Short mmCIF file of C-alpha atoms and ligand atoms in Angstrom, two decimals:
data_model
loop_
_atom_site.label_atom_id
_atom_site.label_comp_id
_atom_site.label_asym_id
_atom_site.label_seq_id
_atom_site.Cartn_x
_atom_site.Cartn_y
_atom_site.Cartn_z
CA MET A 1 -23.10 -11.17 4.04
CA ARG A 2 -21.60 -13.90 3.16
CA ILE A 3 -19.23 -16.37 5.60
CA GLU A 4 -17.03 -18.76 4.53
CA GLN A 5 -15.50 -21.60 6.28
CA ASN A 6 -12.07 -23.43 5.18
CA TYR A 7 -11.43 -20.67 2.55
CA SER A 8 -8.69 -20.42 0.17
CA LEU A 9 -7.32 -16.40 0.04
CA GLU A 10 -5.19 -17.20 -3.05
CA LYS A 11 -7.34 -14.55 -5.09
CA HIS A 12 -7.21 -12.20 -2.19
CA ASN A 13 -3.49 -11.43 -1.97
CA THR A 14 -1.81 -10.45 -5.31
CA PHE A 15 0.87 -12.49 -4.36
CA HIS A 16 -1.10 -15.96 -4.98
CA VAL A 17 -0.16 -18.23 -2.42
CA PRO A 18 -2.52 -20.72 -1.19
CA ALA A 19 -3.34 -20.53 2.24
CA LYS A 20 -6.58 -21.26 4.01
CA THR A 21 -8.62 -19.20 5.98
CA ARG A 22 -10.23 -20.99 8.88
CA TRP A 23 -13.30 -18.17 8.13
CA PHE A 24 -13.83 -15.28 6.19
CA MET A 25 -15.80 -13.01 6.79
CA GLU A 26 -17.57 -10.30 3.72
CA TYR A 27 -20.12 -7.49 4.80
CA ASP A 28 -21.88 -4.83 2.86
CA THR A 29 -23.19 -2.47 5.29
CA GLU A 30 -22.12 -0.90 8.04
CA GLU A 31 -24.65 -2.50 9.92
CA GLU A 32 -23.49 -5.97 9.13
CA LEU A 33 -19.86 -5.25 10.30
CA GLY A 34 -21.86 -3.77 13.44
CA ARG A 35 -23.14 -6.97 13.60
CA ILE A 36 -19.92 -8.86 13.45
CA LEU A 37 -17.66 -6.98 15.53
CA ARG A 38 -20.86 -7.92 18.26
CA ASP A 39 -20.20 -11.47 17.59
CA GLU A 40 -19.17 -12.85 20.83
CA TYR A 41 -17.51 -15.54 19.10
CA PHE A 42 -15.78 -13.08 16.74
CA GLN A 43 -14.59 -11.11 20.06
CA GLU A 44 -12.57 -14.34 20.96
CA CYS A 45 -10.77 -14.94 17.62
CA LEU A 46 -8.11 -14.14 16.28
CA SER A 47 -9.61 -11.80 12.95
CA VAL A 48 -7.78 -9.90 10.32
CA HIS A 49 -9.54 -7.16 8.23
CA ILE A 50 -8.05 -7.48 5.06
CA GLY A 51 -8.18 -4.78 1.80
CA SER A 52 -7.41 -6.59 -1.67
CA GLY A 53 -4.13 -8.41 -0.35
CA SER A 54 -1.94 -6.15 -2.24
CA ASN A 55 0.22 -5.32 0.49
CA LEU A 56 -0.15 -8.44 2.35
CA LEU A 57 1.82 -11.84 2.65
CA PHE A 58 0.22 -14.88 4.38
CA ILE A 59 3.02 -16.57 5.74
CA ASN A 60 0.74 -19.54 6.71
CA ASP A 61 -2.88 -20.81 6.99
CA PHE A 62 -5.02 -18.74 9.04
CA ASN A 63 -5.99 -19.85 12.17
CA GLY A 64 -8.97 -17.01 12.73
CA ILE A 65 -11.48 -14.62 10.74
CA ILE A 66 -10.85 -12.82 7.75
CA VAL A 67 -12.35 -9.96 7.46
CA HIS A 68 -13.25 -7.95 4.03
CA SER A 69 -15.52 -5.09 2.97
CA ARG A 70 -17.71 -4.72 0.37
CA ILE A 71 -18.78 -1.22 1.26
CA LYS A 72 -18.17 0.30 -2.08
CA GLY A 73 -19.63 3.77 -3.77
CA ILE A 74 -18.17 7.42 -4.47
CA THR A 75 -20.70 10.51 -3.97
CA MET A 76 -19.76 13.98 -4.20
CA ALA A 77 -20.02 15.53 -0.09
CA GLU A 78 -19.41 18.95 -1.83
CA GLU A 79 -18.68 20.93 -4.46
CA THR A 80 -17.69 24.75 -4.71
CA ASP A 81 -16.01 26.28 -8.08
CA GLU A 82 -12.48 25.28 -6.31
CA ARG A 83 -12.70 21.65 -5.46
CA VAL A 84 -14.84 18.90 -4.65
CA THR A 85 -15.14 16.20 -1.99
CA LEU A 86 -16.10 12.65 -2.61
CA ARG A 87 -16.83 10.27 -0.21
CA VAL A 88 -15.51 6.85 -1.02
CA GLY A 89 -16.54 3.42 0.35
CA ALA A 90 -13.46 1.57 1.64
CA ALA A 91 -13.80 -1.52 -0.34
CA GLU A 92 -14.03 0.50 -3.93
CA THR A 93 -10.59 -0.19 -5.71
CA TRP A 94 -8.14 2.74 -5.55
CA ASP A 95 -7.44 3.24 -9.31
CA ASP A 96 -11.13 3.26 -10.05
CA VAL A 97 -11.54 6.09 -7.77
CA VAL A 98 -8.61 7.73 -9.57
CA ALA A 99 -9.87 6.85 -13.04
CA TYR A 100 -13.01 8.65 -11.66
CA ALA A 101 -11.55 11.82 -11.21
CA VAL A 102 -9.09 11.91 -13.56
CA SER A 103 -11.75 11.77 -16.08
CA ARG A 104 -13.74 14.76 -14.60
CA GLY A 105 -10.57 16.64 -14.99
CA TRP A 106 -10.67 16.67 -11.17
CA GLY A 107 -6.97 16.77 -9.91
CA GLY A 108 -5.01 15.39 -6.87
CA ILE A 109 -3.90 11.93 -7.16
CA GLU A 110 -3.88 10.86 -10.68
CA ASN A 111 -0.11 10.57 -9.56
CA LEU A 112 -1.66 7.36 -7.76
CA SER A 113 -2.86 5.74 -11.03
CA LEU A 114 -2.56 2.33 -11.15
CA ILE A 115 -1.49 1.35 -7.56
CA PRO A 116 -3.26 -1.93 -6.44
CA GLY A 117 -5.48 -2.46 -3.73
CA GLU A 118 -8.99 -0.76 -2.32
CA THR A 119 -9.67 2.95 -0.45
CA GLY A 120 -9.72 2.10 2.91
CA ALA A 121 -6.38 0.11 2.94
CA ALA A 122 -4.67 2.96 0.96
CA ALA A 123 -5.56 5.45 4.16
CA ALA A 124 -4.45 3.17 6.51
CA GLN A 125 -1.14 3.03 4.37
CA ASN A 126 -0.68 6.38 3.55
CA ILE A 127 -0.37 4.64 -0.02
CA GLY A 128 1.98 7.23 -1.84
CA ALA A 129 3.91 7.19 -5.01
CA TYR A 130 5.61 10.13 -7.60
CA GLY A 131 5.87 12.83 -4.76
CA VAL A 132 2.14 12.26 -3.68
CA GLU A 133 0.95 10.73 -0.57
CA ILE A 134 -2.71 9.68 -0.71
CA LYS A 135 -2.50 12.05 3.33
CA ASP A 136 -2.59 14.79 1.20
CA VAL A 137 -5.88 15.06 -0.49
CA ILE A 138 -7.32 13.15 2.92
CA GLU A 139 -10.06 15.40 5.01
CA THR A 140 -11.92 12.44 7.25
CA VAL A 141 -11.27 9.01 7.72
CA GLU A 142 -14.44 6.93 9.19
CA ALA A 143 -13.60 3.96 11.10
CA TYR A 144 -15.05 1.54 13.93
CA ASN A 145 -13.05 0.93 16.75
CA GLN A 146 -12.84 -2.88 16.82
CA LEU A 147 -13.07 -3.42 20.76
CA THR A 148 -15.07 -0.28 21.83
CA LEU A 149 -17.36 -0.32 18.38
CA GLU A 150 -17.83 3.10 18.33
CA LYS A 151 -17.73 4.95 15.17
CA ARG A 152 -15.20 7.65 14.95
CA VAL A 153 -14.90 10.58 12.26
CA PHE A 154 -10.88 11.33 11.90
CA THR A 155 -9.41 14.42 10.96
CA ALA A 156 -6.39 13.84 8.64
CA GLY A 157 -4.53 15.35 11.64
CA GLU A 158 -5.93 12.71 13.99
CA CYS A 159 -4.54 9.87 11.39
CA GLU A 160 -1.01 10.96 12.42
CA TYR A 161 0.48 10.30 8.61
CA GLY A 162 3.69 9.52 7.67
CA TYR A 163 6.24 8.32 5.65
CA ARG A 164 3.71 4.51 5.08
CA SER A 165 2.31 4.58 8.49
CA SER A 166 -0.71 6.28 9.74
CA TYR A 167 -2.97 5.82 13.50
CA PHE A 168 -4.21 2.99 11.93
CA LYS A 169 -1.60 1.06 11.21
CA ASN A 170 0.01 1.96 14.45
CA GLU A 171 -0.22 -1.31 16.79
CA HIS A 172 0.01 1.15 20.58
CA ASN A 173 -3.73 2.12 19.35
CA ASP A 174 -6.85 0.36 19.53
CA PRO A 175 -7.51 -1.65 16.01
CA HIS A 176 -9.91 0.43 13.32
CA ILE A 177 -11.65 -0.60 10.65
CA ILE A 178 -11.95 2.01 8.27
CA THR A 179 -15.70 2.23 6.31
CA HIS A 180 -15.50 5.60 4.43
CA VAL A 181 -12.77 7.93 3.13
CA THR A 182 -13.09 11.52 2.29
CA LEU A 183 -11.12 13.19 -0.20
CA ARG A 184 -10.72 16.90 -1.29
CA LEU A 185 -9.62 17.19 -5.09
CA SER A 186 -8.99 20.41 -6.68
CA LYS A 187 -10.95 21.65 -9.77
CA LYS A 188 -7.94 23.75 -10.80
CA PRO A 189 -5.49 21.48 -10.32
CA ARG A 190 -1.61 21.88 -9.81
CA LEU A 191 0.33 19.56 -11.25
CA SER A 192 2.99 17.60 -9.08
CA LEU A 193 5.60 16.92 -11.82
CA GLY A 194 8.85 16.80 -9.55
CA TYR A 195 9.52 13.48 -9.62
CA GLY A 196 12.47 12.87 -12.08
CA ASN A 197 11.30 11.10 -14.87
CA LEU A 198 7.35 11.75 -14.42
CA ARG A 199 8.47 15.31 -16.07
CA GLU A 200 11.08 13.23 -18.50
CA GLU A 201 8.22 11.34 -19.30
CA LEU A 202 5.60 13.76 -20.60
CA GLU A 203 8.28 16.67 -21.46
CA ALA A 204 8.30 14.89 -25.03
CA ASN A 205 4.68 15.01 -26.01
CA HIS A 206 2.71 16.96 -23.58
CA PRO A 207 4.38 20.58 -22.92
CA GLU A 208 1.25 21.43 -20.74
CA PRO A 209 0.18 18.20 -18.93
CA THR A 210 -3.44 17.52 -17.81
CA VAL A 211 -4.38 15.86 -14.99
CA ALA A 212 -5.42 12.89 -17.56
CA ASP A 213 -1.91 13.29 -19.10
CA VAL A 214 -0.29 12.33 -16.17
CA ARG A 215 -2.14 9.91 -15.20
CA GLU A 216 -1.53 8.09 -18.18
CA ALA A 217 2.70 8.60 -17.86
CA VAL A 218 2.46 7.49 -14.24
CA ILE A 219 0.63 4.24 -15.82
CA ALA A 220 3.47 4.37 -18.49
CA ILE A 221 6.44 4.02 -16.10
CA ARG A 222 4.43 1.64 -13.75
CA ARG A 223 3.95 -0.64 -16.29
CA ARG A 224 7.14 -0.23 -17.11
CA LYS A 225 9.36 -0.95 -13.72
CA LEU A 226 6.44 -2.75 -12.02
CA PRO A 227 5.39 -6.45 -12.80
CA ASP A 228 1.62 -7.11 -13.12
CA PRO A 229 0.43 -9.08 -10.08
CA GLU A 230 -2.19 -10.37 -12.69
CA LYS A 231 0.42 -11.78 -14.55
CA LEU A 232 3.35 -12.39 -11.34
CA GLY A 233 2.27 -12.72 -7.82
CA ASN A 234 4.18 -9.56 -6.04
CA ALA A 235 3.09 -6.93 -3.67
CA GLY A 236 4.75 -4.18 -4.96
CA SER A 237 7.64 -2.79 -3.08
CA PHE A 238 8.33 -5.74 -0.24
CA PHE A 239 10.37 -3.48 2.03
CA LEU A 240 10.22 0.43 2.70
CA ASN A 241 13.15 2.75 1.92
CA PRO A 242 15.03 3.21 5.25
CA VAL A 243 15.00 6.62 6.66
CA ILE A 244 19.02 6.79 8.58
CA PRO A 245 20.48 9.82 10.44
CA ALA A 246 22.61 12.38 8.21
CA GLU A 247 25.95 11.47 9.75
CA ARG A 248 25.48 7.70 8.60
CA PHE A 249 24.82 8.89 5.38
CA GLU A 250 27.40 10.81 4.94
CA GLU A 251 29.94 7.62 6.16
CA LEU A 252 27.85 5.57 3.69
CA LYS A 253 28.42 8.16 0.70
CA ALA A 254 32.20 8.33 1.69
CA HIS A 255 32.23 4.21 0.32
CA TYR A 256 29.62 4.55 -1.74
CA PRO A 257 30.07 8.08 -3.77
CA GLU A 258 26.89 6.99 -6.09
CA ILE A 259 24.40 6.51 -3.49
CA PRO A 260 20.85 7.65 -4.08
CA SER A 261 19.43 9.71 -1.08
CA TYR A 262 16.15 11.67 -0.36
CA PRO A 263 16.30 14.12 2.42
CA ALA A 264 13.91 12.96 5.36
CA ALA A 265 11.95 14.89 7.83
CA ASP A 266 13.85 15.39 10.97
CA GLY A 267 17.30 16.24 8.70
CA LYS A 268 17.32 12.66 8.13
CA VAL A 269 18.11 10.88 4.95
CA LYS A 270 15.97 8.40 2.80
CA ILE A 271 17.74 5.99 0.94
CA PRO A 272 15.68 3.58 -1.97
CA ALA A 273 15.93 -0.06 -0.67
CA GLY A 274 15.96 -0.64 -4.34
CA TRP A 275 19.76 0.05 -4.39
CA LEU A 276 21.07 -1.45 -1.66
CA VAL A 277 19.29 -4.35 -2.78
CA GLU A 278 21.16 -4.54 -6.02
CA ARG A 279 23.99 -3.88 -4.89
CA CYS A 280 23.77 -7.25 -3.17
CA GLY A 281 23.72 -8.86 -6.21
CA PHE A 282 19.84 -9.56 -5.92
CA LYS A 283 18.20 -7.75 -8.63
CA GLY A 284 16.92 -10.93 -11.06
CA LYS A 285 17.73 -13.58 -8.61
CA LYS A 286 15.88 -16.74 -8.03
CA GLU A 287 15.86 -19.10 -5.61
CA GLY A 288 13.22 -22.08 -6.04
CA HIS A 289 9.65 -20.60 -6.72
CA VAL A 290 10.87 -16.93 -5.67
CA GLY A 291 12.96 -14.26 -7.53
CA VAL A 292 13.24 -10.62 -7.63
CA TYR A 293 12.34 -8.66 -9.77
CA GLU A 294 14.62 -7.80 -12.25
CA ARG A 295 13.71 -4.38 -13.22
CA GLN A 296 12.75 -3.57 -9.66
CA ALA A 297 14.64 -5.15 -7.09
CA LEU A 298 12.44 -3.58 -4.11
CA VAL A 299 9.84 -6.56 -5.74
CA LEU A 300 9.82 -9.76 -4.43
CA VAL A 301 7.75 -12.13 -7.29
CA ASN A 302 5.88 -15.64 -7.13
CA LEU A 303 7.76 -17.20 -9.60
CA GLY A 304 4.43 -19.94 -9.98
CA ASP A 305 3.69 -22.11 -6.80
CA ALA A 306 5.37 -19.74 -4.09
CA ARG A 307 4.32 -20.84 -0.50
CA GLY A 308 4.05 -17.21 1.70
CA HIS A 309 6.61 -18.97 4.32
CA GLU A 310 9.43 -19.16 1.29
CA ILE A 311 8.59 -16.18 0.10
CA ALA A 312 9.57 -14.92 3.83
CA LEU A 313 13.03 -16.30 3.92
CA PHE A 314 14.07 -14.94 0.57
CA ALA A 315 13.24 -11.65 2.18
CA GLU A 316 15.23 -12.87 5.27
CA SER A 317 18.24 -13.52 3.12
CA ILE A 318 18.10 -10.14 1.35
CA ARG A 319 17.63 -7.82 4.83
CA GLU A 320 20.80 -10.11 5.99
CA ALA A 321 22.67 -9.63 3.33
CA VAL A 322 21.98 -5.31 3.46
CA ARG A 323 22.74 -5.58 7.52
CA GLN A 324 26.10 -7.47 6.52
CA ARG A 325 27.55 -4.82 3.84
CA PHE A 326 25.50 -1.88 4.48
CA GLY A 327 24.69 -2.06 8.29
CA ILE A 328 21.49 -0.90 7.35
CA GLU A 329 18.05 -2.80 9.00
CA LEU A 330 15.51 -3.36 6.04
CA MET A 331 11.47 -3.10 7.40
CA PRO A 332 9.35 -5.47 5.26
CA GLU A 333 6.35 -2.79 3.85
CA VAL A 334 3.98 -5.74 3.16
CA LYS A 335 2.27 -6.90 6.29
CA TYR A 336 3.12 -10.85 7.23
CA ILE A 337 -0.19 -12.25 8.61
CA GLY A 338 -0.60 -16.29 10.27
N1 LIG B 1 16.70 1.78 -7.47
C1 LIG B 1 18.55 0.99 -8.22
N2 LIG B 1 17.92 -0.18 -8.36
C2 LIG B 1 16.35 -1.12 -8.30
C3 LIG B 1 15.34 -0.27 -8.19
C4 LIG B 1 15.76 1.19 -7.62
O1 LIG B 1 18.86 1.21 -7.88
O2 LIG B 1 16.14 -1.54 -8.70
C5 LIG B 1 17.17 3.12 -6.99
C6 LIG B 1 17.34 4.43 -8.69
O3 LIG B 1 18.82 4.76 -7.72
C7 LIG B 1 16.28 4.81 -8.58
C8 LIG B 1 15.69 5.10 -6.59
O4 LIG B 1 16.40 3.35 -6.50
O5 LIG B 1 16.09 5.99 -8.84
C9 LIG B 1 13.87 5.43 -6.78
O6 LIG B 1 13.29 3.63 -7.38
P1 LIG B 1 11.90 4.42 -8.27
O7 LIG B 1 11.89 5.66 -8.49
O8 LIG B 1 11.10 2.89 -8.64
O9 LIG B 1 11.36 4.14 -6.53
P2 LIG B 1 11.25 3.04 -4.89
O10 LIG B 1 11.79 4.41 -4.02
O11 LIG B 1 12.25 1.61 -5.55
C10 LIG B 1 9.22 4.27 -4.07
C11 LIG B 1 7.80 3.54 -3.89
C12 LIG B 1 6.80 3.19 -4.90
C13 LIG B 1 6.52 3.91 -5.94
C14 LIG B 1 7.94 4.52 -5.80
C15 LIG B 1 7.48 5.70 -6.93
C16 LIG B 1 8.62 2.51 -1.40
C17 LIG B 1 9.05 1.61 -0.24
N3 LIG B 1 8.48 2.21 -2.66
O12 LIG B 1 9.85 2.63 -4.28
O13 LIG B 1 5.40 2.50 -3.82
O14 LIG B 1 6.01 3.21 -6.58
O15 LIG B 1 8.52 4.89 -5.04
O16 LIG B 1 7.22 7.19 -6.48
O17 LIG B 1 8.80 3.82 -0.65
C18 LIG B 1 5.15 0.72 -3.13
O18 LIG B 1 5.02 1.05 -2.09
O19 LIG B 1 4.29 -0.48 -3.41
C19 LIG B 1 5.40 0.86 -4.12
C20 LIG B 1 5.88 0.31 -5.51
#
């Protein structure tokens, strides 16, 4: 267990904002996590559990306890001729899990290559890209209830997954801390190539692609479109793609015939927020230390010395512009803390 006081979170958020936390705690085992959760001081303090901070925005210094897991490890839970089940520690870097599976030819998560973050957070957020979501391969999620201190093994159904949402993100539920995630992968993978430019990317060189080819193609697309957080602070998509009623979409389409869209649940329509932001003139725009990435309008970037509140203010100006022009309320995908 590691405990720090007045600790800089700069290396714990991919925006690299220099917020500090009053306390920082890192645990290595479930037993250590249990000790933290039972501690009376901990129970009285404001606390937030983080992964690698790739989907967070620290608005200000945090007057509480930031908790981080170091529970790692990938173990084989079950194997048949058809499939394997892997039990993964929540602190395992997600892309390392993808690389591990792909190098063995196991399919199911290759489309989720190069997504920053740790496995526990990936399962809480239901990360998704190129037509696949982590929920598609999740068998169970092991988590501690922060209030009752009980451990529970959630089935995929009990995780209540939706687009970037889950039981764990729903504020009406007791807060839970995920310790392990069990993934079901296929030894005879069926590739998911339906997402536009993924197939194009593969067609040129790989008429019969393998999971490794898909991983390579996804990495190439992501590298072209998204900034590397190590070089330019960012948290991936800043906003969710809004889902609107079909009638509202038809009205918009009458004004903007070129508006892109995808079918969503319950007959609704999902609009790429990047298109809305770009149409409001924000793509590549810079204001002070904050900017919108020039190749993907959904990504806000820290141009060097941005503070969290500056990024939040800039995001607010984007939301206001989209609200005024399209009557659509963009919701942040990143979680604000502080
Ligand atoms: N678009 C624009 N301008 C832009 C960006 C996008 O017009 O600057 C339009 C284009 O029509 C484009 C469409 O939006 O075809 C979709 O763009 P893209 O393929 O880049 O995907 P996205 O909807 O912007 C989502 C996820 C990404 C994920 C990609 C690929 C969300 C909020 N974002 O982005 O996830 O990588 O699809 O599947 O759902 C993340 O969550 O951090 C993330 C990067």
